[in-house]
Short mmCIF file of C-alpha atoms in Angstrom, two decimals:
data_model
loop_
_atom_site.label_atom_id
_atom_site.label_comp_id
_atom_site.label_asym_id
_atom_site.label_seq_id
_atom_site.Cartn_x
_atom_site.Cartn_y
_atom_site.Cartn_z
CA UNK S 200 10.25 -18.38 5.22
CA UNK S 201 12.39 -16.26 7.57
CA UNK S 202 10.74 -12.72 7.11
CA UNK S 203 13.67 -11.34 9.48
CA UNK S 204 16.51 -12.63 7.48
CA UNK S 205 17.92 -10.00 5.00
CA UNK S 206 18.39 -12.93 2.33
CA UNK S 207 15.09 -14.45 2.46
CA UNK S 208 13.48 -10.85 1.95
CA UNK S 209 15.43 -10.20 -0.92
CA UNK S 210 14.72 -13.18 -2.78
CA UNK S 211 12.12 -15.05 -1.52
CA UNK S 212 8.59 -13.41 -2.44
CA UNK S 213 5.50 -13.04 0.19
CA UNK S 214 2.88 -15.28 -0.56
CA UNK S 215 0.11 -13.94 -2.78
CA UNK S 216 2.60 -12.63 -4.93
CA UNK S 217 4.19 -15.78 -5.38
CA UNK S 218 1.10 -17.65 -5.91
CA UNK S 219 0.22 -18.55 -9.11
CA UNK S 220 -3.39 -17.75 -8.75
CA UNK S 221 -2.89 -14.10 -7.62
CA UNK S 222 -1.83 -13.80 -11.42
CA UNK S 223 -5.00 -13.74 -13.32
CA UNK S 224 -5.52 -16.22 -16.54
CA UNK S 225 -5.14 -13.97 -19.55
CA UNK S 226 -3.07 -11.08 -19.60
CA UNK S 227 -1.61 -10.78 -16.37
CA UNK S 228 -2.15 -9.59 -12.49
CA UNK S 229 -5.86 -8.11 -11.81
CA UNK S 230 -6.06 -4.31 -12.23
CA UNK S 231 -7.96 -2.16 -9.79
CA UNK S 232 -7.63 2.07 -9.34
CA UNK S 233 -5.49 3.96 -12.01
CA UNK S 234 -4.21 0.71 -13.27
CA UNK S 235 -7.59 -0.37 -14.39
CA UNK S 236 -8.56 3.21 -16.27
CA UNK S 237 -5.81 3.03 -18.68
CA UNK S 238 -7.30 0.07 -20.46
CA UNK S 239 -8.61 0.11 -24.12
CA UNK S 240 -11.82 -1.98 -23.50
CA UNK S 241 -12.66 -3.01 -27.39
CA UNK S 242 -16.45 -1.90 -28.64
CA UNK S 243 -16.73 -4.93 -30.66
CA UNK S 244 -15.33 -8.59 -31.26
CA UNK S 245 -12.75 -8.87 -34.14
CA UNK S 246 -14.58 -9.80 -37.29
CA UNK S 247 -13.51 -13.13 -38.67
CA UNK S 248 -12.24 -12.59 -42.25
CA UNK S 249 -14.71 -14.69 -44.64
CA UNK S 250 -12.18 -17.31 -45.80
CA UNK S 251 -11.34 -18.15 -42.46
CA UNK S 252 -14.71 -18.81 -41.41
CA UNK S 253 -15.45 -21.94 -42.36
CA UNK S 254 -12.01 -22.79 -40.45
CA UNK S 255 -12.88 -21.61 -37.04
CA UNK S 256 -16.41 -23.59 -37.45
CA UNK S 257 -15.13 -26.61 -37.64
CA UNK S 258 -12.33 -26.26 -34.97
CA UNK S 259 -15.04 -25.24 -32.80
CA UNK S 260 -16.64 -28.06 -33.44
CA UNK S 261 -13.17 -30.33 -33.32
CA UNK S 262 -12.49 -28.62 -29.44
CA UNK S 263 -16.28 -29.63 -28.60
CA UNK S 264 -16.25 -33.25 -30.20
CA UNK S 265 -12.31 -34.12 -29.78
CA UNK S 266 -12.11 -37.98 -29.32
CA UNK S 267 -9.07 -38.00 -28.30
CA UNK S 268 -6.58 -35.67 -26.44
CA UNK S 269 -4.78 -35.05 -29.07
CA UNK S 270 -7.61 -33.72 -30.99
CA UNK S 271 -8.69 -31.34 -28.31
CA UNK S 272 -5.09 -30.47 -28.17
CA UNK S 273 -4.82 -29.10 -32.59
CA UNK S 274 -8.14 -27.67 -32.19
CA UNK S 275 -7.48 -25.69 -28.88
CA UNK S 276 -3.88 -24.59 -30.35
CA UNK S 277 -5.84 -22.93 -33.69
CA UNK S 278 -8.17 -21.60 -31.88
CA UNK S 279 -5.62 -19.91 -29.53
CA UNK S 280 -3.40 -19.01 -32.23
CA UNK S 281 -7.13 -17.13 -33.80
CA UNK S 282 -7.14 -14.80 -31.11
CA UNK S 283 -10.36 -13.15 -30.06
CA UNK S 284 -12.38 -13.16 -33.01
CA UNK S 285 -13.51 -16.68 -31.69
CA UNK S 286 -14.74 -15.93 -28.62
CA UNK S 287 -18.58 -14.89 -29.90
CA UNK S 288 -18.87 -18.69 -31.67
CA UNK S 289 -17.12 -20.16 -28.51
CA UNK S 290 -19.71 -18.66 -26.22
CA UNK S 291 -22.26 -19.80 -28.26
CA UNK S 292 -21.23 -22.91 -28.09
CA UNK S 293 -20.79 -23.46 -24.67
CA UNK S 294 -24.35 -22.39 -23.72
CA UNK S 295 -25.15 -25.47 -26.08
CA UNK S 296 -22.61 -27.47 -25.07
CA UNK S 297 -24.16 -30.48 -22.25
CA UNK S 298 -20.93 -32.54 -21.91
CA UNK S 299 -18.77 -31.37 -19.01
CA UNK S 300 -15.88 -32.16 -20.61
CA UNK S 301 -16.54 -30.27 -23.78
CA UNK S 302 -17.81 -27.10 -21.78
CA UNK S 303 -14.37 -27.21 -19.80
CA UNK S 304 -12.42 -27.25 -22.95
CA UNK S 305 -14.29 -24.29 -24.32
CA UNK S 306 -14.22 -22.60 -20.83
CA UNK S 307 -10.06 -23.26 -21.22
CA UNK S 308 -9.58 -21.61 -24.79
CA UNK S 309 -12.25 -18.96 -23.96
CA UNK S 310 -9.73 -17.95 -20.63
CA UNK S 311 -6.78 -17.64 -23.53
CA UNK S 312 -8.52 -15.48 -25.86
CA UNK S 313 -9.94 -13.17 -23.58
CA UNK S 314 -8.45 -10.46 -21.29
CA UNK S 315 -8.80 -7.05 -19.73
CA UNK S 316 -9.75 -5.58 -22.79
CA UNK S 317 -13.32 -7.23 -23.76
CA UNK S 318 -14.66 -7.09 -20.34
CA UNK S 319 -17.40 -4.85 -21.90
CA UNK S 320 -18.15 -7.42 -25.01
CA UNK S 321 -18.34 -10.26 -21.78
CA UNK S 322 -21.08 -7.94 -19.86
CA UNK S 323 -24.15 -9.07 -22.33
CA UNK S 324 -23.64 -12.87 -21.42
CA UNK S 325 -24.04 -11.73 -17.67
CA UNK S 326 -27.82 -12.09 -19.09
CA UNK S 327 -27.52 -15.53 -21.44
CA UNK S 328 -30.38 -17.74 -21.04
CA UNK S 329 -27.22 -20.65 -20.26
CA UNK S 330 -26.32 -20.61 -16.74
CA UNK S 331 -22.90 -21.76 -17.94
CA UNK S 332 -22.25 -18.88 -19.93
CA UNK S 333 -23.40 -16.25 -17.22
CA UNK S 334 -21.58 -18.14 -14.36
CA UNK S 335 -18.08 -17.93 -16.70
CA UNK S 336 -18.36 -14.39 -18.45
CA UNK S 337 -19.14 -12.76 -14.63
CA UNK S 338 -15.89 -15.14 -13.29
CA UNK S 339 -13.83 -13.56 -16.55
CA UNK S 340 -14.71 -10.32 -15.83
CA UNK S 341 -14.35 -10.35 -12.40
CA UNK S 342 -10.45 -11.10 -12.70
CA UNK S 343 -10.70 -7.52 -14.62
CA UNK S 344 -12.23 -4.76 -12.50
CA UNK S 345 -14.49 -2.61 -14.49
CA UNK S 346 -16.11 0.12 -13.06
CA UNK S 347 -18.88 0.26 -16.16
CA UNK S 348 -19.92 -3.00 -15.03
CA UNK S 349 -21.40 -2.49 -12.02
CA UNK S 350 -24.88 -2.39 -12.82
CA UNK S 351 -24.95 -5.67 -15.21
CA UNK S 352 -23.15 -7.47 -12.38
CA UNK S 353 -25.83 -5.91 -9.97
CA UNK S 354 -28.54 -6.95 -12.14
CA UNK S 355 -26.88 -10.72 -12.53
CA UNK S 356 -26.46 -11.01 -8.67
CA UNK S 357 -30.46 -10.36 -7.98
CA UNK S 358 -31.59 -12.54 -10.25
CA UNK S 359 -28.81 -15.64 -9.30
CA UNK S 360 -30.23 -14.17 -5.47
CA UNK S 361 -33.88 -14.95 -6.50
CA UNK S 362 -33.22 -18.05 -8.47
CA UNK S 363 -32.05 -19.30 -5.32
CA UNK S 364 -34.27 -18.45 -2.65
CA UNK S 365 -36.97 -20.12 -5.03
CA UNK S 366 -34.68 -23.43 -4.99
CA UNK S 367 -32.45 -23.67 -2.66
CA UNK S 368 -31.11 -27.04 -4.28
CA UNK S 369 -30.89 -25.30 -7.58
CA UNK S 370 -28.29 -27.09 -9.62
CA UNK S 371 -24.92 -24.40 -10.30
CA UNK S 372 -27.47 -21.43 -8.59
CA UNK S 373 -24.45 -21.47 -5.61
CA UNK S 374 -21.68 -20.76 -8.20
CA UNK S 375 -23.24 -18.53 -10.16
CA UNK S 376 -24.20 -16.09 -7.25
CA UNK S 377 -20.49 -16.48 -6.17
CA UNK S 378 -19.49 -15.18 -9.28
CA UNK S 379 -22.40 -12.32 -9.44
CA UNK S 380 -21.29 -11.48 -6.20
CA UNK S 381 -17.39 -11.45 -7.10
CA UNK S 382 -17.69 -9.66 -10.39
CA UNK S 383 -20.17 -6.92 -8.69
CA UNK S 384 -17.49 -6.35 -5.80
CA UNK S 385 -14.97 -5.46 -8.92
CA UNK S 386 -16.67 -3.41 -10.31
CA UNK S 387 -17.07 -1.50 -6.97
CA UNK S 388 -20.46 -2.70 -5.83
CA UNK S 389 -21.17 -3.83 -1.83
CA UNK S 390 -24.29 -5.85 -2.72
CA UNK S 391 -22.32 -8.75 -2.69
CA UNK S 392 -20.50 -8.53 0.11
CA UNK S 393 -22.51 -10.48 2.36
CA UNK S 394 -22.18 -13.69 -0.32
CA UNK S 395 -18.02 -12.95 -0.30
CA UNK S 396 -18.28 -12.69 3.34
CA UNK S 397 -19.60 -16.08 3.24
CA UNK S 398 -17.45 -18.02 1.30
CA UNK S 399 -14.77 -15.97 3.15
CA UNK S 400 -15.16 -18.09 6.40
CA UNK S 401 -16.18 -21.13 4.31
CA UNK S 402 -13.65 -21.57 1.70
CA UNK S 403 -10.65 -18.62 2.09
CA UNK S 404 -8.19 -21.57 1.17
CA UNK S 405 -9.52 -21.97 -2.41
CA UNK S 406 -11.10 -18.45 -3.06
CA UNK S 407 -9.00 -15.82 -1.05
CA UNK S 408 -6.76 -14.98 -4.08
CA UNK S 409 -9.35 -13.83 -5.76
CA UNK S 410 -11.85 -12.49 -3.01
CA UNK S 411 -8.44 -10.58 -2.11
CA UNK S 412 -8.60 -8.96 -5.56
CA UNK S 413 -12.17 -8.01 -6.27
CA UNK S 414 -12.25 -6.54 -2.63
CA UNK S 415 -9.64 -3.92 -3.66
CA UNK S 416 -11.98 -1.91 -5.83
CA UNK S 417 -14.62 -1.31 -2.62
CA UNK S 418 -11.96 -0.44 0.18
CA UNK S 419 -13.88 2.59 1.91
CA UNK S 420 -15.86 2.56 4.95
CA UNK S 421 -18.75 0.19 4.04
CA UNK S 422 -16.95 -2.66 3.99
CA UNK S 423 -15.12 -1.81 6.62
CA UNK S 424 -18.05 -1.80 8.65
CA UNK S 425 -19.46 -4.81 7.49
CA UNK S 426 -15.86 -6.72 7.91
CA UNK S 427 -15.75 -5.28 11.02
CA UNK S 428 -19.07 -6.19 12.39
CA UNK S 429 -18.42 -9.97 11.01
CA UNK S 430 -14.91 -10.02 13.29
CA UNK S 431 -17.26 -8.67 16.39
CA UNK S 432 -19.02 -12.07 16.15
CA UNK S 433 -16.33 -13.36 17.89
CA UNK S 434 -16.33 -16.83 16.11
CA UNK S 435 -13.23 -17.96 15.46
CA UNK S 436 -13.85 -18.83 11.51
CA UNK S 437 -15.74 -15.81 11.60
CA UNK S 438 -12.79 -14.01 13.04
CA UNK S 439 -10.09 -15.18 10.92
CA UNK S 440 -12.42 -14.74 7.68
CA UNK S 441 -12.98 -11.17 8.66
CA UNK S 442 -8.98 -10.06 9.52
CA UNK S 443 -8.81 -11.69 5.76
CA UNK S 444 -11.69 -9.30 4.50
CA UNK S 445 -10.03 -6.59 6.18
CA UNK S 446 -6.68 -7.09 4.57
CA UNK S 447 -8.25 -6.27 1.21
CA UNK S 448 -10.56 -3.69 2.10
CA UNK S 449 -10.10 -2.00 5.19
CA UNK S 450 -9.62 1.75 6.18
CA UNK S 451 -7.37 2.92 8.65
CA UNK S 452 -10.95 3.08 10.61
CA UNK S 453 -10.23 -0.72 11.64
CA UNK S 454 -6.79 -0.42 12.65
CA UNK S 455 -7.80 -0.62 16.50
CA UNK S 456 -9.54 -3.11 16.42
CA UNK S 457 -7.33 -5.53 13.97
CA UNK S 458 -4.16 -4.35 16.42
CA UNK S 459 -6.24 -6.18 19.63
CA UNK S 460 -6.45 -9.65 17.30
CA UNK S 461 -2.35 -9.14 17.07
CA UNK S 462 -1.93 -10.78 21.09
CA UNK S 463 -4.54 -13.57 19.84
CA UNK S 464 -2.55 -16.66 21.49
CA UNK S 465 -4.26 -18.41 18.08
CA UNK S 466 -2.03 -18.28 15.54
CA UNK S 467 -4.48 -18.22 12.36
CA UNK S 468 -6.15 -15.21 13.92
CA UNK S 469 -2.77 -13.42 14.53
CA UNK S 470 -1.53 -14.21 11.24
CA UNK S 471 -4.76 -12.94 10.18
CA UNK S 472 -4.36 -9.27 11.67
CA UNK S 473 -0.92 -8.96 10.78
CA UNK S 474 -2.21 -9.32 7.04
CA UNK S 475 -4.86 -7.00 7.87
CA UNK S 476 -2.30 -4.71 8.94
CA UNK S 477 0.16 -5.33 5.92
CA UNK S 478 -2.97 -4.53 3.30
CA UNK S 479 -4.52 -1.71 5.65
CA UNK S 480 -1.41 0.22 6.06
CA UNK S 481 1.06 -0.68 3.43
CA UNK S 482 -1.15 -1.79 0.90
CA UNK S 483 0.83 -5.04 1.11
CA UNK S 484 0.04 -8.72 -0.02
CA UNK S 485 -0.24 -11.02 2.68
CA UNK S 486 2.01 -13.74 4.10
CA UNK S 487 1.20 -17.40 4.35
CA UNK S 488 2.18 -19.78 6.39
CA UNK S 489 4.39 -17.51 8.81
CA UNK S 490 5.44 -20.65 11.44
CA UNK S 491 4.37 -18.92 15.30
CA UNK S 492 7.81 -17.38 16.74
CA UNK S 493 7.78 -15.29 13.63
CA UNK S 494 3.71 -14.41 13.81
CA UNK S 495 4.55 -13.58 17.85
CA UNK S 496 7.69 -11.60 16.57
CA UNK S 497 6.23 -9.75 13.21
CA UNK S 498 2.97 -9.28 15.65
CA UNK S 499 5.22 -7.47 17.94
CA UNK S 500 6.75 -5.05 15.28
CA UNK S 501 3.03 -4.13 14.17
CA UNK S 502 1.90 -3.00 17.67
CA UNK S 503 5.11 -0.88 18.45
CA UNK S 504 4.65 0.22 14.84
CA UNK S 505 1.13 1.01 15.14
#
């Protein structure tokens, strides 16, 4: 992408935006601040009407059983087409379910029939007794900030915390405090910032869309302290991961120091701070894979700027 050509600014969109990922399964792009307090959140699942209960049972069944892929296929597309009143009899299901397979089909309807509005019906299964269940309703709600959620994504993120440090090998314990930790950060807790500042360095490439999203709802000075503190490590990884951090939730307290990464002679790092500066100042998505002569250029810009 040329960001200086008038042409490619017009109609080529900054990355982020154009990813597919940044746009959330369900109803749309992620909703932090105002955006997120004009939601309906429904009190209660839509009640199945009695002759079509029998119906849903069995397609439940079909989506968990399907022998073929065009099975899975019919009993995905009426359970879709049933909206949210299946969700409580999917969830069930998938905390029974002990075929991969299965649970990933249920996981896929589950993603269609849910959205912004049921966060609150999601926040009991942050406490199921299935692993499975907790891990996907705190990734569901996550892509929905929800301020009321806080303290039953707190609550999920010590106890995925102390499941670990009692087994450190614990089978899915990783993920599920990932998602603790993600959901939590939504909903405008820091107590997971230290487990998103992890997987920051470790895995940016696979999570940063979303990381990027959750960290919106906890921009203030906290985590710009703890972002900050991770970039004074001086690590490289550690560097880039926390110009990335920065980009999402940084004050106008980190400017300085992001604007002395921008005459890194490492591109990823200087790429890095120019996001940082893009989401710090302008609020702005970042831009991926900017080739070097543009970085040293757009670098420039941000320093005179600045």
């Amino acid at each position: 992408m040329n960001f200086f050509a008038v042409a490619a600014l017009a109609l080529a969109p900054l990355a982020f935006a154009q990813d597919p990922l940044f746009r959330q399964k369900g109803d749309g792009a992620p909703r932090t601040g105002e955006a997120a307090k004009d939601i309906a959140r429904a009190s209660e699942w839509p009640v199945i009407p009695a002759d079509k209960a029998a119906t849903v049972k069995t397609d439940i069944e079909r989506l968990r059983k399907a022998g073929t892929p065009e099975m899975a296929e019919q009993a995905e597309a009426a359970l879709v087409g049933a909206g949210a009143m299946v969700a409580p009899g999917l969830i069930a299901a998938m905390g029974k379910e002990r075929n991969v397979e299965a649970r990933l089909r249920i996981e896929a309807v589950l993603d269609r029939v849910t959205s912004a509005e049921h966060t609150r019906l999601l926040a009991p299964s942050f406490a199921d007794k299935s692993r499975d269940v907790r891990t996907w309703a705190l990734a569901r709600c996550a892509a929905f900030p929800d301020s009321e959620l806080a303290k039953a994504a707190q609550d999920a993120l010590g106890k995925a915390r102390a499941a670990l440090a009692k087994d450190e090998k614990l089978e899915g314990g990783a993920v599920e405090l990932y998602a603790a930790a993600l959901c939590a950060t939504a909903a405008g807790s820091h107590e997971g910032l230290d487990v998103l500042g992890r997987s920051a360095v470790s895995d940016w490439g696979k999570k940063g869309v979303e990381i990027r999203a959750a960290l919106a709802a906890v921009r203030d000075g906290e985590s710009t302290k703890f972002a900050l503190e991770l970039l004074a490590k001086g690590e490289r990884k550690q560097q880039v991961a926390a110009l990335n951090l920065l980009a999402g939730c940084g004050t106008k307290d980190a400017l300085a120091a992001v604007k002395s990464q921008l005459d890194s002679t490492d591109n990823s790092i200087r790429v890095a701070a120019i996001n940082a500066m893009r989401g710090i100042v302008d609020g702005d998505l970042p831009i991926a894979n900017l080739p070097v002569f543009e970085a040293i250029e757009l670098a420039k810009k941000w320093k005179e700027r600045g």
